[in-house]
Amino acid sequence: MADKILMKGNEAIGEAAILAGCRHYFGYPITPQSELPAYLAKRLPEVEGVFLQAESEIGAINMVYGAASTGARVMTSSSSPGVSLKQEGISYLAAAELPCVLVNVTRGGPGLGNIAPAQADYYQATRGGGHGDYRTLVFAPNSVQEMADLTIKAFDAADRFKSPVLILSDGVLGQMMEPVVLPDPVVFDPDTKEGTLTGKGSRKKRNLVTTIFLDADQLEEHNWHLYQKYQFVTDEFDHGSWKDYSCELHQTDDADIILVGYGIIARILKTVVEKCRKRGIKAGLIRPISLWPFPTRIISELSKKTKSMMVVEMSTGQMVDDVKLAVEGRIPVYFYGRTGGNIPSSFEILNEIDKIVRID
Amino acid sequence: MNKVFSRPKCMSNTPYHYCPGCDHGVIHRLVAESIDELELASRTIGVAPVGCSVFAYDYFDLDFNSAAHGRAPAVATGIKRARPDSIVFTYQGDGDLAAIGTGEIIHAANRGEKITVIFVNNAIYGMTGGQMAPTSLIGMKTATSPYGRDAATMGYPIKISEMLATLESPVYIARVAVNTPANLMKAKRVIKNAFQCQKDGKGFSFVEVVSICPTNWGKTPIDSHKWLAEHMLPVFPLGTFKDKTGIEKAD
């Protein structure tokens, strides 16, 4: 077994990207993700890779677009305001079906906000963010180990589903240090991909990467094609080979109240579940690992067995909408959120649960 | 019978969508001839812009990417860095390159990206219906400067070639026109030099082509070329602003 090493979350993403065969990184400085570009600026030249600090987030995402069109495994990272700037490019990447991995080490917003951790970019991440009919796959790690593991899976998913894949992290996970066992390196050859831009070479037909379909019928056909792909991705996470990356269930079998939270919040909620159980409250936890596709099916099924759900987020309430859509009004769905860069404590959450249990 | 003139090999057999009298067709041809003569077609990747030449990729039988508005130099950067052995060029208009894409072009030039940029400057937005461009001349009437471009509120025409020539990294920067046979022959040599520069691995090469827009200028093609000579060239003088290619001058 590989050794455990102590790493920051941001660094774990960087090293995992290299292990996944990523040799191209384009980014622009922003806190609190700075350790990631700094790590890759040092590491990528050691593996004959390219680290490039772009003139802006817009420049960086378009460099990703260019590199991805050649078949390379490529990554960019940023934090909330920077990810807003990248949305134009993400829409183009989704439209052109170009694989790439994006990292958002989320901070407090809106506007310039602050550099403290937040989960207020859920809507932007899962609803597309940019213009047009598209989705982005979104992974939400909750530990430094998962920052590494899900980075590798993100590159796999990007290539498998020909789509940008977003790792939605936050300032806590990015900055904190934990022991990590690094995954095995992946052998990746960009020349095995089809339709990539390499120069026409001896090919009879040239390859073209474009997102323009002037004819309404053609664009509609393209959009339904994308839609069907997204349905397929959803099925894969619901029942198929990506099932294990949909969500984690913790003590949900006999739970009267099921907490729902992702990322760093899920770590706090595990403590809350333990404390509840000690007090005789049968609490459980659903932790979505994939935010899009969302574990709608599982939440829907569990809503038939439990009495209530409570969503906890570091926002004024975004994922709670998806939980309510899954629950379809069967049981009450409560919400507790802290925002602006504040992290709720297990005590605060317990107090909220006490109120709910009294109501119930 | 000898065939003395034919379509360049790396051009496709596709009728242009451009307006009658537009210079794009001629400029496309010069690019294609240069690529053919330097035997680069098999490893060339083009990047098309947003604007009138958004469908430039239809006319070249080359691998092509189509970038978001103004982002072609960033897309080209990504391609060239991932495939360093390829020949990468962008083809952009003045709205694309000199307005929304100013940041991308300056920094691609400043990093010395080993790409070739063909910048077609006709001082107006063509595709969207003749709006004022950063390169529009003082007094020029457009859809969004109906009283003429006023320097006091709209500034002066941006001279991109001169601006880029202040940077250390670029290897080749020149401005040409295709309004007369003599200028056209010069433009061909310059565009070929720009690709030669990239073939030799030298660095960033940039060719600005001062051009016309008969449709939105409201002039015939012949009058447009006269207007170009009389009004555009004094503001955008032709010449070589930077040349570290080491390619011998033919004239």
Coordinates of N, CA, C and O in Angstrom, one line a residue, chain B residues 152-216:
Chain B
A152 N -13.5 63.2 -28.8 CA -13.7 63.6 -27.4 C -14.4 62.6 -26.6 O -14.2 62.5 -25.4
T153 N -15.3 61.9 -27.2 CA -16.1 60.9 -26.4 C -15.9 59.5 -26.8 O -16.2 58.5 -26.1
M154 N -15.3 59.3 -28.0 CA -15.1 57.9 -28.5 C -13.7 57.5 -28.7 O -13.4 56.4 -29.1
G155 N -12.8 58.5 -28.4 CA -11.4 58.2 -28.6 C -10.9 58.1 -30.0 O -11.7 58.4 -31.0
Y156 N -9.6 57.7 -30.2 CA -9.0 57.7 -31.5 C -8.9 56.2 -32.0 O -8.9 55.3 -31.2
P157 N -8.7 56.0 -33.3 CA -8.5 54.7 -33.8 C -7.3 54.0 -33.1 O -6.2 54.6 -33.1
I158 N -7.5 52.8 -32.7 CA -6.4 52.0 -32.0 C -5.4 51.5 -33.1 O -5.9 50.9 -34.0
K159 N -4.1 51.7 -32.9 CA -3.2 51.2 -33.8 C -2.5 49.9 -33.2 O -1.5 50.0 -32.5
I160 N -3.1 48.8 -33.5 CA -2.7 47.6 -32.8 C -1.3 47.2 -33.2 O -0.4 46.8 -32.3
S161 N -0.9 47.3 -34.5 CA 0.5 46.9 -34.9 C 1.5 47.7 -34.1 O 2.5 47.1 -33.6
E162 N 1.3 49.0 -34.1 CA 2.2 49.8 -33.4 C 2.3 49.5 -31.9 O 3.4 49.5 -31.3
M163 N 1.1 49.2 -31.3 CA 1.1 48.9 -29.9 C 1.9 47.6 -29.6 O 2.7 47.5 -28.7
L164 N 1.6 46.6 -30.4 CA 2.3 45.3 -30.2 C 3.8 45.4 -30.4 O 4.6 44.7 -29.8
A165 N 4.2 46.3 -31.3 CA 5.6 46.5 -31.7 C 6.4 47.0 -30.5 O 7.6 47.0 -30.5
T166 N 5.7 47.6 -29.5 CA 6.4 48.1 -28.3 C 6.8 46.9 -27.4 O 7.6 47.1 -26.5
L167 N 6.3 45.7 -27.6 CA 6.6 44.6 -26.8 C 7.9 43.9 -27.2 O 8.3 44.0 -28.4
E168 N 8.6 43.3 -26.3 CA 9.9 42.7 -26.6 C 9.7 41.4 -27.4 O 10.5 41.1 -28.3
S169 N 8.7 40.6 -27.0 CA 8.6 39.2 -27.5 C 8.3 39.0 -29.0 O 8.9 38.2 -29.6
P170 N 7.4 39.8 -29.5 CA 7.0 39.5 -30.9 C 8.2 39.5 -31.9 O 9.1 40.3 -31.7
V171 N 8.1 38.6 -32.8 CA 9.3 38.4 -33.8 C 9.0 39.2 -35.1 O 9.9 39.8 -35.7
Y172 N 7.7 39.2 -35.4 CA 7.4 39.8 -36.8 C 6.0 40.5 -36.7 O 5.0 39.9 -36.3
I173 N 6.0 41.8 -37.0 CA 4.8 42.6 -37.0 C 4.8 43.4 -38.2 O 5.7 44.2 -38.4
A174 N 3.8 43.3 -39.1 CA 3.8 44.1 -40.3 C 2.3 44.4 -40.6 O 1.4 43.7 -40.2
R175 N 2.2 45.6 -41.3 CA 0.9 46.0 -41.8 C 0.9 46.0 -43.3 O 1.8 46.6 -43.9
V176 N -0.1 45.4 -44.0 CA -0.2 45.4 -45.4 C -1.6 45.7 -45.9 O -2.5 45.9 -45.0
A177 N -1.8 45.8 -47.2 CA -3.2 46.0 -47.7 C -3.2 45.2 -49.0 O -2.2 44.8 -49.6
V178 N -4.4 45.0 -49.5 CA -4.6 44.3 -50.8 C -5.3 45.1 -51.8 O -6.0 44.6 -52.6
N179 N -5.2 46.4 -51.7 CA -6.0 47.3 -52.5 C -5.5 47.5 -53.9 O -6.2 47.9 -54.8
T180 N -4.2 47.2 -54.1 CA -3.6 47.4 -55.5 C -2.8 46.1 -55.7 O -2.4 45.4 -54.8
P181 N -2.5 45.8 -57.0 CA -1.7 44.6 -57.3 C -0.4 44.6 -56.6 O 0.1 43.6 -56.1
A182 N 0.3 45.8 -56.6 CA 1.6 45.9 -55.9 C 1.5 45.6 -54.4 O 2.3 44.8 -53.9
N183 N 0.4 46.2 -53.8 CA 0.3 45.9 -52.3 C -0.1 44.5 -52.1 O 0.3 43.9 -51.1
L184 N -0.9 43.9 -53.0 CA -1.3 42.5 -52.8 C -0.1 41.6 -52.9 O 0.1 40.7 -52.1
M185 N 0.9 41.9 -53.8 CA 2.1 41.0 -53.9 C 2.9 41.1 -52.6 O 3.4 40.2 -52.1
K186 N 3.0 42.4 -52.1 CA 3.7 42.6 -50.9 C 3.0 41.9 -49.7 O 3.7 41.2 -48.9
A187 N 1.7 41.9 -49.7 CA 0.9 41.3 -48.6 C 1.2 39.8 -48.6 O 1.4 39.2 -47.6
K188 N 1.3 39.2 -49.8 CA 1.6 37.8 -49.9 C 2.9 37.5 -49.3 O 3.1 36.5 -48.6
R189 N 4.0 38.3 -49.7 CA 5.3 38.0 -49.1 C 5.3 38.1 -47.6 O 5.9 37.3 -46.9
V190 N 4.6 39.1 -47.1 CA 4.6 39.3 -45.6 C 3.9 38.2 -44.9 O 4.3 37.7 -43.9
I191 N 2.7 37.8 -45.5 CA 2.0 36.7 -44.8 C 2.8 35.4 -44.9 O 2.9 34.6 -43.9
K192 N 3.5 35.2 -46.0 CA 4.3 34.0 -46.1 C 5.5 34.1 -45.1 O 5.8 33.1 -44.4
N193 N 6.1 35.3 -44.9 CA 7.1 35.5 -43.9 C 6.6 35.1 -42.5 O 7.3 34.5 -41.7
A194 N 5.4 35.5 -42.2 CA 4.8 35.3 -40.9 C 4.7 33.8 -40.6 O 5.0 33.3 -39.5
F195 N 4.3 33.0 -41.6 CA 4.2 31.6 -41.5 C 5.6 30.9 -41.4 O 5.9 30.0 -40.7
Q196 N 6.5 31.5 -42.3 CA 7.9 31.0 -42.2 C 8.5 31.2 -40.8 O 9.2 30.3 -40.3
C197 N 8.2 32.3 -40.2 CA 8.7 32.6 -38.9 C 8.2 31.5 -37.9 O 9.0 31.1 -37.1
Q198 N 7.0 31.1 -38.0 CA 6.5 30.1 -37.1 C 7.1 28.7 -37.5 O 7.4 27.9 -36.6
K199 N 7.2 28.5 -38.8 CA 7.8 27.2 -39.2 C 9.2 27.1 -38.7 O 9.7 26.0 -38.3
D200 N 9.9 28.2 -38.6 CA 11.3 28.2 -38.1 C 11.3 28.2 -36.6 O 12.4 28.2 -36.0
G201 N 10.2 28.2 -35.9 CA 10.1 28.1 -34.5 C 10.5 29.4 -33.8 O 11.0 29.4 -32.7
K202 N 10.5 30.5 -34.5 CA 11.0 31.8 -34.0 C 10.2 32.5 -33.0 O 10.7 33.0 -32.0
G203 N 8.8 32.5 -33.2 CA 8.0 33.2 -32.2 C 6.8 33.8 -32.8 O 6.3 33.4 -33.9
F204 N 6.3 34.8 -32.1 CA 5.0 35.4 -32.4 C 5.1 36.2 -33.7 O 5.9 37.1 -33.8
S205 N 4.2 35.9 -34.7 CA 4.2 36.7 -35.9 C 2.8 37.3 -36.2 O 1.8 36.6 -35.9
F206 N 2.7 38.5 -36.6 CA 1.4 39.2 -36.7 C 1.3 40.0 -38.0 O 2.2 40.8 -38.2
V207 N 0.3 39.8 -38.7 CA 0.1 40.6 -40.0 C -1.2 41.3 -39.9 O -2.3 40.6 -39.8
E208 N -1.2 42.6 -40.0 CA -2.5 43.4 -40.0 C -2.7 43.7 -41.5 O -1.8 44.2 -42.2
V209 N -3.9 43.4 -42.0 CA -4.3 43.7 -43.3 C -5.4 44.8 -43.3 O -6.5 44.6 -42.8
V210 N -5.0 46.0 -43.8 CA -6.0 47.1 -43.8 C -6.9 46.7 -45.0 O -6.5 46.5 -46.1
S211 N -8.2 46.8 -44.6 CA -9.2 46.2 -45.6 C -10.4 47.1 -45.7 O -10.5 48.2 -45.1
I212 N -11.4 46.6 -46.4 CA -12.6 47.4 -46.7 C -13.9 46.7 -46.3 O -13.9 45.5 -46.0
C213 N -15.0 47.5 -46.3 CA -16.3 46.9 -46.0 C -17.3 47.6 -46.9 O -18.0 48.5 -46.5
P214 N -17.3 47.3 -48.2 CA -18.2 48.0 -49.1 C -19.6 48.1 -48.6 O -20.2 49.2 -48.7
T215 N -20.1 47.0 -48.1 CA -21.5 47.0 -47.6 C -21.8 48.0 -46.6 O -22.7 48.8 -46.7
N216 N -21.0 48.0 -45.5 CA -21.3 48.9 -44.4 C -20.6 50.3 -44.6 O -21.0 51.2 -43.9

